[in-house]
Coordinates of C-alpha atoms in Angstrom, one line a residue:
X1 CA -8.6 -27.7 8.2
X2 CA -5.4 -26.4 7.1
X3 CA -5.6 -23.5 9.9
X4 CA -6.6 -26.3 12.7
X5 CA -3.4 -28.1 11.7
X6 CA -1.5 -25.6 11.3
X7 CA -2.4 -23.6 15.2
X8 CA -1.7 -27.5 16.5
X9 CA 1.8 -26.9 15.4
X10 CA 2.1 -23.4 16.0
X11 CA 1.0 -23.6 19.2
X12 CA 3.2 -26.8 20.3
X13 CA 6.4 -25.3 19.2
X14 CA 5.6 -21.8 21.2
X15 CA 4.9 -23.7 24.5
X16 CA 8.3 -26.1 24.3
X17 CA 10.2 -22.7 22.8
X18 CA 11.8 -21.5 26.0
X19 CA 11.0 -21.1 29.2
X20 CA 8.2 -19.0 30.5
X21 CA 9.7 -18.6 34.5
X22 CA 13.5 -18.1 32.9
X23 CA 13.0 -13.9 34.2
X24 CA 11.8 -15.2 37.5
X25 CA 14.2 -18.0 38.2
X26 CA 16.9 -15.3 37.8
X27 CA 15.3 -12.7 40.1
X28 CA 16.9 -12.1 43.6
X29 CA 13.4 -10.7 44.1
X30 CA 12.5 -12.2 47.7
X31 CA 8.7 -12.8 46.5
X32 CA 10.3 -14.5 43.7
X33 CA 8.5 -18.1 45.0
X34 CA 5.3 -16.3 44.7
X35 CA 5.8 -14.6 42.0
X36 CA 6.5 -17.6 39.9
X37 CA 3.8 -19.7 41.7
X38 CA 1.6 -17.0 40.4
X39 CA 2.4 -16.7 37.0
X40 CA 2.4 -20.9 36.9
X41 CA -1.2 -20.4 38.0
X42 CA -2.3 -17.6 35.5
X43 CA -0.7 -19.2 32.7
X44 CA -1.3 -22.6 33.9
X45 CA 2.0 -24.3 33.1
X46 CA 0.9 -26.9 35.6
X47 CA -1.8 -28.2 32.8
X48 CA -0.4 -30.4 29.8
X49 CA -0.1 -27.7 26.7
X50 CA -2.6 -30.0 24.8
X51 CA -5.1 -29.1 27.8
X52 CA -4.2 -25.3 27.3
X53 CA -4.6 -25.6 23.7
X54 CA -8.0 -27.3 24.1
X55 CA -9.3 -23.6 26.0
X56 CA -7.8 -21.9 23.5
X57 CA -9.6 -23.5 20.8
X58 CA -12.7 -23.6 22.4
X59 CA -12.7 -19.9 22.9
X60 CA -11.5 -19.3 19.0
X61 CA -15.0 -21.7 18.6
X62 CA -17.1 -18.5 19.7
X63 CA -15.8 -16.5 16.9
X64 CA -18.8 -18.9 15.0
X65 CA -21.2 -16.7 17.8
X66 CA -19.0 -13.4 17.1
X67 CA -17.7 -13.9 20.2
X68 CA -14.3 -14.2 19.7
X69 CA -11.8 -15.3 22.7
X70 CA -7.9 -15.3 21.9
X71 CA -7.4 -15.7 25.8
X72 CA -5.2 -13.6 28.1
X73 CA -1.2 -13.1 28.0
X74 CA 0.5 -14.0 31.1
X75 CA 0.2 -10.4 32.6
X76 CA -3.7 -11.2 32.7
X77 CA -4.6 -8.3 29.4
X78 CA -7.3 -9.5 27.3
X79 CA -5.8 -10.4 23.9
X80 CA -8.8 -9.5 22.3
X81 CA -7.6 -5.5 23.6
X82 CA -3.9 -5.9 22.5
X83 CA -5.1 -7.7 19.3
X84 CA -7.4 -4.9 18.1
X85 CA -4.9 -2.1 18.4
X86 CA -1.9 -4.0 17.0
X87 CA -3.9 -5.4 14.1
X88 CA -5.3 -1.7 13.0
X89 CA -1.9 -0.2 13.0
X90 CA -0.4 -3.1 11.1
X91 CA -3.4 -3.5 9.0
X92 CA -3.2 0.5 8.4
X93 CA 0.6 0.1 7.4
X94 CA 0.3 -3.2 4.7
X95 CA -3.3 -2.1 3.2
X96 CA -1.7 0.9 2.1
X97 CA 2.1 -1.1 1.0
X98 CA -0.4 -3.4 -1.0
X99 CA -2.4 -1.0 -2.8
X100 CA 0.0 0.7 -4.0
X101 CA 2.5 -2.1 -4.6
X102 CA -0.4 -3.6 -6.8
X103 CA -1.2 -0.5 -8.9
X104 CA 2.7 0.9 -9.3
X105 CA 4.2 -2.7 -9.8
X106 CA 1.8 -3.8 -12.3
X107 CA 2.2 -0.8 -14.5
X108 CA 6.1 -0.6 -14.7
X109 CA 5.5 -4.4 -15.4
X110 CA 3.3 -3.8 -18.4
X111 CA 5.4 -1.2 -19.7
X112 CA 8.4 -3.0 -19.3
X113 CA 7.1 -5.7 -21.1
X114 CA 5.5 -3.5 -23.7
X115 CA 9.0 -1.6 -24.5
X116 CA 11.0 -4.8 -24.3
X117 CA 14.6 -4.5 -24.2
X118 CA 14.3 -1.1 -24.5
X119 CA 16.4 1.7 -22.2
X120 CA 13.0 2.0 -20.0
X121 CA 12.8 -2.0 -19.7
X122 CA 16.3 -2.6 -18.6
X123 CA 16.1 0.5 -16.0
X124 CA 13.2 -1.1 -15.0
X125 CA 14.5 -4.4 -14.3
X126 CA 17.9 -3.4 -12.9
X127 CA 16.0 -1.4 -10.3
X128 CA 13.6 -4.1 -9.3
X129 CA 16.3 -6.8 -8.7
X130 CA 18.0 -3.9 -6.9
X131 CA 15.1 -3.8 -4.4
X132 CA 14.4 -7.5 -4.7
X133 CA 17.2 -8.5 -3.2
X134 CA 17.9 -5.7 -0.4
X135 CA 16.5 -7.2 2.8
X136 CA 14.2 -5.0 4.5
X137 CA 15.8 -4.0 7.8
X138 CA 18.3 -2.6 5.4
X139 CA 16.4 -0.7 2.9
X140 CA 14.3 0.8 6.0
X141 CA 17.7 1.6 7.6
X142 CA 18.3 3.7 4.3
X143 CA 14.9 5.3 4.3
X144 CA 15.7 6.5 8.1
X145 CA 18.6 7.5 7.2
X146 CA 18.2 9.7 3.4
X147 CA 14.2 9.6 3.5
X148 CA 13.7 11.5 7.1
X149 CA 17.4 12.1 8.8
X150 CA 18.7 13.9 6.1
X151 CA 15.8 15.1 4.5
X152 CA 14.2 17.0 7.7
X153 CA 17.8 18.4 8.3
X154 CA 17.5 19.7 4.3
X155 CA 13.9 20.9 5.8
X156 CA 15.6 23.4 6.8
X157 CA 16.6 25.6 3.7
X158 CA 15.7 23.6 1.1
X159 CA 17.1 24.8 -1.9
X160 CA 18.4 23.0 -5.1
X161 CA 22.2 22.9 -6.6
X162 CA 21.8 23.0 -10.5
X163 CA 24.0 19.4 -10.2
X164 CA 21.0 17.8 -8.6
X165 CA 18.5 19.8 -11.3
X166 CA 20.0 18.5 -14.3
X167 CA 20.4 14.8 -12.7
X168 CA 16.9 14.7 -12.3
X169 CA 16.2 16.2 -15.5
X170 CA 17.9 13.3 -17.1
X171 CA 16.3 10.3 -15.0
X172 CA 13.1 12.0 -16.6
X173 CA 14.3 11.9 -20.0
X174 CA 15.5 8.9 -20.0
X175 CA 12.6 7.5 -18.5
X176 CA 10.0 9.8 -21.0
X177 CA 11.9 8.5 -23.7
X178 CA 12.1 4.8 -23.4
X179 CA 8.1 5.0 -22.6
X180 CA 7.5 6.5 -25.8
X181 CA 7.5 4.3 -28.7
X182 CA 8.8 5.3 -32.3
X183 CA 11.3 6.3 -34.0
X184 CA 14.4 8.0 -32.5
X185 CA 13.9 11.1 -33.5
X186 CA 10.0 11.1 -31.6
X187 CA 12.1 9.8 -28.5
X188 CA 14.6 12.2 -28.5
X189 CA 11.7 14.7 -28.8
X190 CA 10.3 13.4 -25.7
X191 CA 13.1 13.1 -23.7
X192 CA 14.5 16.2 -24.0
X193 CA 10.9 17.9 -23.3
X194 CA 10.6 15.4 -20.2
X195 CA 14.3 17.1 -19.2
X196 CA 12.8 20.8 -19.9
X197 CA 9.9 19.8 -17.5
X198 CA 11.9 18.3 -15.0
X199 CA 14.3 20.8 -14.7
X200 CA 11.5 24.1 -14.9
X201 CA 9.6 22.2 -12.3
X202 CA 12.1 22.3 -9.9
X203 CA 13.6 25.7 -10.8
X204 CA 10.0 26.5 -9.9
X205 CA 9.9 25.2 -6.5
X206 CA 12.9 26.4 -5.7
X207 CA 12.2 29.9 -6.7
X208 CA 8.7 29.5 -4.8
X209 CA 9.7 28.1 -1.5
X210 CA 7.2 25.3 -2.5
X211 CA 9.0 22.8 -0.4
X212 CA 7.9 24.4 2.9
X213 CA 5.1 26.9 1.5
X214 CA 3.2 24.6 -1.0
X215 CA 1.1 26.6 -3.1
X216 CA -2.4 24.5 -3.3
X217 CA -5.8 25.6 -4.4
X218 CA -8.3 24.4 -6.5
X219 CA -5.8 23.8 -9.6
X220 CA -4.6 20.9 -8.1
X221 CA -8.3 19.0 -8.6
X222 CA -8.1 20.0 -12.2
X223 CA -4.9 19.4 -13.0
X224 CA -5.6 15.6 -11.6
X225 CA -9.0 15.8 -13.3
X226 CA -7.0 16.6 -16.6
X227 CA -4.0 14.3 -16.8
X228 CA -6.3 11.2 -15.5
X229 CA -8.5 11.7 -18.2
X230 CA -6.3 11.7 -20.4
X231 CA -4.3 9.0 -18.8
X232 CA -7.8 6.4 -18.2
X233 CA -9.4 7.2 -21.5
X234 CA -6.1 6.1 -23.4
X235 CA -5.8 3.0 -21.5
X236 CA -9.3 2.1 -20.7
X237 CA -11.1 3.6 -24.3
X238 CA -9.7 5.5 -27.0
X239 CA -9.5 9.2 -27.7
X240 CA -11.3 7.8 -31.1
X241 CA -14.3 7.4 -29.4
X242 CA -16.0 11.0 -28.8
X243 CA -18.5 8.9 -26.2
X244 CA -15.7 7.8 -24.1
X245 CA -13.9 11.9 -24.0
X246 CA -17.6 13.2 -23.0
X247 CA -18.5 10.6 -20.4
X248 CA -15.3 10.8 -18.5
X249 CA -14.5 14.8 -19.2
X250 CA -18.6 15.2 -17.6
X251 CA -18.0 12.6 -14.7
X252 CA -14.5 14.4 -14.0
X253 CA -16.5 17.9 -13.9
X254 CA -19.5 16.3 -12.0
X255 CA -16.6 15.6 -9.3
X256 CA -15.2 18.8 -9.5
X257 CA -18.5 20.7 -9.0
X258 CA -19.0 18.8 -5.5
X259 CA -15.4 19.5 -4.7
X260 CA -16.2 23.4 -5.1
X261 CA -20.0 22.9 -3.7
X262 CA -18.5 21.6 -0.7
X263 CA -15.7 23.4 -0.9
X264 CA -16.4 25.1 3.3
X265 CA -17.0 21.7 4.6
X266 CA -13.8 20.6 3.4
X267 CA -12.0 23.0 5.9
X268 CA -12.5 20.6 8.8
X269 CA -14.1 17.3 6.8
X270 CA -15.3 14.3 8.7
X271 CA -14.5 10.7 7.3
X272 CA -18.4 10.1 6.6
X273 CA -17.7 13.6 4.3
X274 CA -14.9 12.4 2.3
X275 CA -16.6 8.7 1.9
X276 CA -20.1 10.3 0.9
X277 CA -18.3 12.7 -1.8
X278 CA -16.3 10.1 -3.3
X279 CA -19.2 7.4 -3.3
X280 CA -21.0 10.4 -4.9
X281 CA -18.9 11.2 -7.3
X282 CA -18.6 7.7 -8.8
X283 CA -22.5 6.8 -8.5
X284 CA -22.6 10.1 -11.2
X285 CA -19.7 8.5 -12.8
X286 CA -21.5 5.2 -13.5
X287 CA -24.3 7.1 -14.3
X288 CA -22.7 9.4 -17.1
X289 CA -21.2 6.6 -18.3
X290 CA -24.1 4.1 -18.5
X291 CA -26.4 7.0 -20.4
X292 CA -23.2 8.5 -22.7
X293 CA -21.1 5.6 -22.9
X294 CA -22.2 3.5 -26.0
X295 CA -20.9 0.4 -27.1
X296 CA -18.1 0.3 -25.2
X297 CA -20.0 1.5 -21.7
X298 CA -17.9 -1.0 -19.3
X299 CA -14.5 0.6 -20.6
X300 CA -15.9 4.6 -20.1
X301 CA -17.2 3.3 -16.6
X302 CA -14.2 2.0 -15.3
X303 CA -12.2 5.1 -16.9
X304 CA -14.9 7.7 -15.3
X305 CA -14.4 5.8 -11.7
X306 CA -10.6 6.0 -11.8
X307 CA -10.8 9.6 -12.9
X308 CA -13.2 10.5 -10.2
X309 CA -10.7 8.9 -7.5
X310 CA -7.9 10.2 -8.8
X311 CA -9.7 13.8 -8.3
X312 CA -10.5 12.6 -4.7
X313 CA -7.3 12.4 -4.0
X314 CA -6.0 15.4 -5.5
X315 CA -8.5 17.1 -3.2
X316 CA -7.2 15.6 0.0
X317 CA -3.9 16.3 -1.3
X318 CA -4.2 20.1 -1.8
X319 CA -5.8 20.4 1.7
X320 CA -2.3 18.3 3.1
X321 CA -0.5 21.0 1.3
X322 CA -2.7 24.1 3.0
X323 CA -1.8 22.6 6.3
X324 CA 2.1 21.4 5.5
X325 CA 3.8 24.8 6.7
X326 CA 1.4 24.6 9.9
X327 CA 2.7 21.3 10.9
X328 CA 6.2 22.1 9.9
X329 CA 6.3 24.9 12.7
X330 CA 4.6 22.3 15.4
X331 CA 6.8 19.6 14.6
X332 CA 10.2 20.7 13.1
X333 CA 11.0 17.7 11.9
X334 CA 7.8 16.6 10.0
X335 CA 9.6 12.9 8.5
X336 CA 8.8 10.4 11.6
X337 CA 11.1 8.0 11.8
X338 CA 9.6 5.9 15.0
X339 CA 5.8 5.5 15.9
X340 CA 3.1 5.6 14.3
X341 CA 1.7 8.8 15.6
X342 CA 3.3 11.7 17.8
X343 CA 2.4 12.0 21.3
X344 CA 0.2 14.5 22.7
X345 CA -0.1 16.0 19.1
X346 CA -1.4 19.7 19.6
X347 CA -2.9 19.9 16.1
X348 CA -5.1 16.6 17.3
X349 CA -8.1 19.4 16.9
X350 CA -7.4 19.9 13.5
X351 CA -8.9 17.0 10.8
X352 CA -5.9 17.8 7.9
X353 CA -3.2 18.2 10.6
X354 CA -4.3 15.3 12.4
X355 CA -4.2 13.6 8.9
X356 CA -0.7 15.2 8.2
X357 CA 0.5 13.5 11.7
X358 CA -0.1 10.1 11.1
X359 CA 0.6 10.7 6.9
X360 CA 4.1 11.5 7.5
X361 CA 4.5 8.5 10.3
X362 CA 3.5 6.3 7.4
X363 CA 5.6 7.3 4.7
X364 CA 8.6 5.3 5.6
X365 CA 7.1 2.1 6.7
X366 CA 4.9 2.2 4.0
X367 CA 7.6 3.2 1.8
X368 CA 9.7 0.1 2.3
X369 CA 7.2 -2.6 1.7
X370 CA 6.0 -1.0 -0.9
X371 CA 8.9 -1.0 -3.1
X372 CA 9.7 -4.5 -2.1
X373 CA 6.4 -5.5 -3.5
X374 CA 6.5 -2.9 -6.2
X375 CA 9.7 -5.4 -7.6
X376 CA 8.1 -8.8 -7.5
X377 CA 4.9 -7.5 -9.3
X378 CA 7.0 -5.5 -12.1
X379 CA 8.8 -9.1 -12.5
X380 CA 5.6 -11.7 -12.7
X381 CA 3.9 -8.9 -14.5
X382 CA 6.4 -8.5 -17.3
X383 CA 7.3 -12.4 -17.5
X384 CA 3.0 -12.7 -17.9
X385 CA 2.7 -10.1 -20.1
X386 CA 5.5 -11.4 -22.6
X387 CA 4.1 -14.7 -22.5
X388 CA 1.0 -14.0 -23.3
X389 CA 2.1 -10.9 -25.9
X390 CA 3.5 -14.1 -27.9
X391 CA 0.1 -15.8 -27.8
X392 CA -2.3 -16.8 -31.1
X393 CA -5.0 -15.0 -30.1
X394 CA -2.8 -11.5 -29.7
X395 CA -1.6 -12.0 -33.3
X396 CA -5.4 -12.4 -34.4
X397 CA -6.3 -9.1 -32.8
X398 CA -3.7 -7.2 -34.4
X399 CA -4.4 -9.0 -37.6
X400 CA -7.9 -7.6 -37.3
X401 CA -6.8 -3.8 -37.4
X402 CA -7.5 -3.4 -33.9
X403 CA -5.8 -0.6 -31.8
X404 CA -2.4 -1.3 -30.4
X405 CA -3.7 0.0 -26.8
X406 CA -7.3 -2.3 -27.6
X407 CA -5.2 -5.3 -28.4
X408 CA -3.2 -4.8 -25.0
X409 CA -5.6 -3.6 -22.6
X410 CA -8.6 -6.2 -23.6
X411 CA -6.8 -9.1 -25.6
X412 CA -3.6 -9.4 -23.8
X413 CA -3.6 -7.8 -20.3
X414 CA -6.5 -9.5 -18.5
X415 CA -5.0 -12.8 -19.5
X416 CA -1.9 -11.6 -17.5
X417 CA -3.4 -11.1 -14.7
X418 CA -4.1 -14.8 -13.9
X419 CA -0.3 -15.5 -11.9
X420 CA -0.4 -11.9 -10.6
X421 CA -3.5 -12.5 -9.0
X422 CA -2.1 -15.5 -7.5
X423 CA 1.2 -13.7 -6.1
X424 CA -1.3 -10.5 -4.9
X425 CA -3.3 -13.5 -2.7
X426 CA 0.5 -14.6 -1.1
X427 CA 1.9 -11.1 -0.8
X428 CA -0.6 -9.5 1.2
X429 CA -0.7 -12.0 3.8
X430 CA 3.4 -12.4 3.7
X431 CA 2.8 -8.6 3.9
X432 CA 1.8 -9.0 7.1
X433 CA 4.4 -11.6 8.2
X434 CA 7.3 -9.5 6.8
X435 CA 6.2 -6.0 8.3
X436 CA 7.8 -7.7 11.7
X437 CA 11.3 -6.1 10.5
X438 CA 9.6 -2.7 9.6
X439 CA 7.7 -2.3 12.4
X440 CA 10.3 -3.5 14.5
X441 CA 13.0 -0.7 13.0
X442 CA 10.6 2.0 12.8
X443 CA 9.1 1.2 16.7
X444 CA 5.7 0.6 15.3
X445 CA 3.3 -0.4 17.9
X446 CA 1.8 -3.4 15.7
X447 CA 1.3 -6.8 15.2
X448 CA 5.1 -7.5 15.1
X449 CA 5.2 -6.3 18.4
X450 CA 2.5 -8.4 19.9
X451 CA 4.1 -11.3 18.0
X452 CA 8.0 -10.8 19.1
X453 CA 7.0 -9.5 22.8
X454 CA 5.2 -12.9 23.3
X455 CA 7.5 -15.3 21.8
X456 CA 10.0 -14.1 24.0
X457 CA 8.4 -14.7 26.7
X458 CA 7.2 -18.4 25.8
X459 CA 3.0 -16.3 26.1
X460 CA 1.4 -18.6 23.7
X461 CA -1.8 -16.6 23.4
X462 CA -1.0 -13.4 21.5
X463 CA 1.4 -15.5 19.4
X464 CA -2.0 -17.8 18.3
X465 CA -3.6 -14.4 17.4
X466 CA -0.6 -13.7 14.7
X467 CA -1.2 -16.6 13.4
X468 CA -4.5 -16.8 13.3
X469 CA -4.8 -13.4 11.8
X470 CA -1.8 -13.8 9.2
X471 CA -3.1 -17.7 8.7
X472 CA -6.9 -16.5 8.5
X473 CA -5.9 -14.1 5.8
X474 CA -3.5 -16.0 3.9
X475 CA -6.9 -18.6 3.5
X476 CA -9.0 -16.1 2.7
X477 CA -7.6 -13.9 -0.1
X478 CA -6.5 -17.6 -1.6
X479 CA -10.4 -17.7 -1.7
X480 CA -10.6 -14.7 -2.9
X481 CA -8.0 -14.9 -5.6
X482 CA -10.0 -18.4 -7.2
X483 CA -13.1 -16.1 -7.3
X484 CA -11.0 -13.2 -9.0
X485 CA -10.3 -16.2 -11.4
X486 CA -13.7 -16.7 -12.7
X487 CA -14.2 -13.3 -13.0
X488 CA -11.4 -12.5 -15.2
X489 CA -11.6 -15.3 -17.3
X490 CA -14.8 -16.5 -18.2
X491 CA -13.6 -20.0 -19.5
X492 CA -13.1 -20.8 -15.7
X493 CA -16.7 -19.6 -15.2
X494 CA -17.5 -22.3 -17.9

């Protein structure tokens, strides 16, 4: 009911927008009679627009029979074309802004409010009100301009001045530092061997040419395997638990063994490839955990499956970097700043460079909704977290001797999640609405596109199928969201 209401209105105020014949009446074109006659005719602008609107709906009816309608734009295309490629690219572009908006936002919310007005909380928040309140086109202006502009011409010899080198050393330490709880002398500890790695990192990279010549290889896998054990078993279990280290250190190696097993397929990989070794890896990490795992089987689970993703993504990342030099010397300039993929690519052959092509045409659209979501989760997340931090039940847990990271994690964190699952239903569809100005600044071929193109020219059909696809999944990830409810609080359930 709410979408029937709402495509009444939508479609009422398109129609009486403008003028559909406005380019024609203007024309000294001497078929312009004709012309307009015949676009009157195809878009039938001699019918009342409640008449129009009564075909339209009628053909959004067969969507029941999965045979979907969305009509024709005045140039006679079938929507139903212009629709599918728009709604993959744009699609493509928020999935990815979402994902990573959820996973990024909601950690640097939980830490913040973790390390309350510490150094690493204020940063925090300074920087998301920063990006809260840029509006888009301007941030993506920014990104076009340092993030690909500047950075393709720095491409070029990349090298690092020891000015930059120490600055970054000292973002890390502050940030290292103000992570780490205790006592100041175990934060000074931290921070100044946060500024050591920083600053050897890059001296590294510098001396190796890394930047263009990346060096990649299996280490890369095994490095991820490492640090996201680490990372998952000391959220997800405890170190404590020898169960927990052996189930997620064997799912991480079970990965790692297909990686190398499959190691020559992975030159030129399929999708069906990388889906089947992924879903393989984590069927043996649910099954590693289930046998291993013990009491506490759900947490190992969850940590072996993040682990074993993580390592899928390291893979796909090392064979990027085997491939970056290659598509340096096609492209030059490897940063896209307009389009979502290059024309007549000649590494269109090639699975990884292919990849690489429409990775880097991504980065900067993706890159620009992703920190403007990353700032609204870090802010409900914190405000959540702190409210429920000050909760009865959080004091009990504590009271009971359990583990700080137990008491957060299982006590305290699922219960935040409650208005962030609410604002993750809202953004992903408002996702949609607001990638308009990136798409439009980047010259994305999307469903901004589709959406401005139409309402320009008064072409109430392809209009309807924005809505219909931003309205459609605005309703249904509010669904979704109320069934997320029950499942992470079982008093709903009840």
């Amino acid at each position: 009911m709410i979408l029937f209401f709402a495509s009444v209105l939508v479609y009422g105020l398109v129609v009486h927008s403008g003028d559909p014949l406005a380019d024609l009446r203007e024309s000294n074109d001497q078929n312009r009679e004709s012309r307009m006659a015949q676009r009157t005719a195809q878009m039938r602008l001699d019918e009342p627009w409640v008449v129009r609107y009564g075909d339209w709906l009628r053909g959004i009816a067969g969507c029941l029979r999965l045979q979907c309608d969305f009509g024709e734009n005045r140039s006679g295309q079938s929507v139903n074309d212009l629709l599918a490629l728009a709604a993959g690219s744009t699609i493509r572009l928020v999935l990815l802004a979402t994902i990573l908006g959820i996973v990024v936002g909601i950690f640097l919310g939980l830490m913040a409010a973790i390390r309350q007005y510490s150094g690493f909380d204020y940063s925090v928040t300074a920087i998301a009100f920063i990006f809260y309140s840029l509006p888009s086109f301007v941030f993506a202006v920014l990104l076009k301009e340092f993030g690909a502009i500047r950075f393709n011409d720095w491409l070029g010899a990349p090298t690092f001045n020891i000015i930059f080198v120490i600055l970054v050393g000292l973002i890390f330490a502050l940030f290292g530092q103000a992570i780490v709880a205790g006592t100041p002398k175990k934060r000074l500890l931290v921070g100044g061997v946060s500024f050591a790695a920083a600053v050897v990192i890059l001296l590294v990279v510098d001396a190796t040419n890394w930047i263009r010549e990346p060096i990649s290889g299996l280490w890369m896998p095994i490095v991820m395997a490492i640090a996201a054990s680490v990372l998952f078993i000391s959220l997800l279990a405890n170190f404590g638990n020898k169960r927990a280290v052996l189930s997620v250190g064997g799912s991480a190696a079970a990965m790692l063994i297909l990686v190398i097993v499959f190691q020559g397929q992975l030159e030129d990989p399929t999708w069906s490839l990388l889906g089947g070794l992924l879903i393989a890896g984590i069927v043996l990490a649910v099954a590693i955990s289930q046998v291993f795992g013990g009491y506490a089987k759900r947490s190992i689970t969850w940590a072996s499956i993040w682990t074993v993703v993580s390592i899928g993504f390291a893979v796909v990342v090392d064979f990027l970097c085997r491939h970056w030099s290659d598509y340096i010397d096609m492209r030059g300039r490897p940063i896209s700043t307009i389009g979502s993929e290059s024309p007549n690519f000649r590494g269109a052959d090639d699975f990884w460079l292919q990849l690489m092509d429409t990775s880097t045409h991504l980065i900067l659209p993706t890159l620009s909704l992703t920190l403007m979501s990353i700032a609204s989760y870090t802010r409900y997340t914190r405000s959540s977290m702190l409210e429920v931090l000050g909760q009865d039940y959080v004091r009990t847990a504590r009271a009971k001797g359990l583990p700080e990271h137990t008491v957060m994690t299982r006590h305290a964190f699922r219960n935040a999640l409650l208005p962030v699952t609410t604002i993750v239903a809202f953004d992903f569809a408002g996702l949609i609405g607001g990638a308009v100005i990136t798409e439009k600044v980047f010259g994305w071929k999307g469903m901004g596109e589709l959406f401005e193109t139409a309402l320009k020219q008064v072409d109430p059909d392809p209009v309807m199928a924005f809505f219909l696809v931003t309205g459609g999944i605005a309703v249904l990830m509010n669904m979704f969201a109320d069934l997320l409810y029950a499942y992470i609080d079982p008093r709903i359930r009840r």
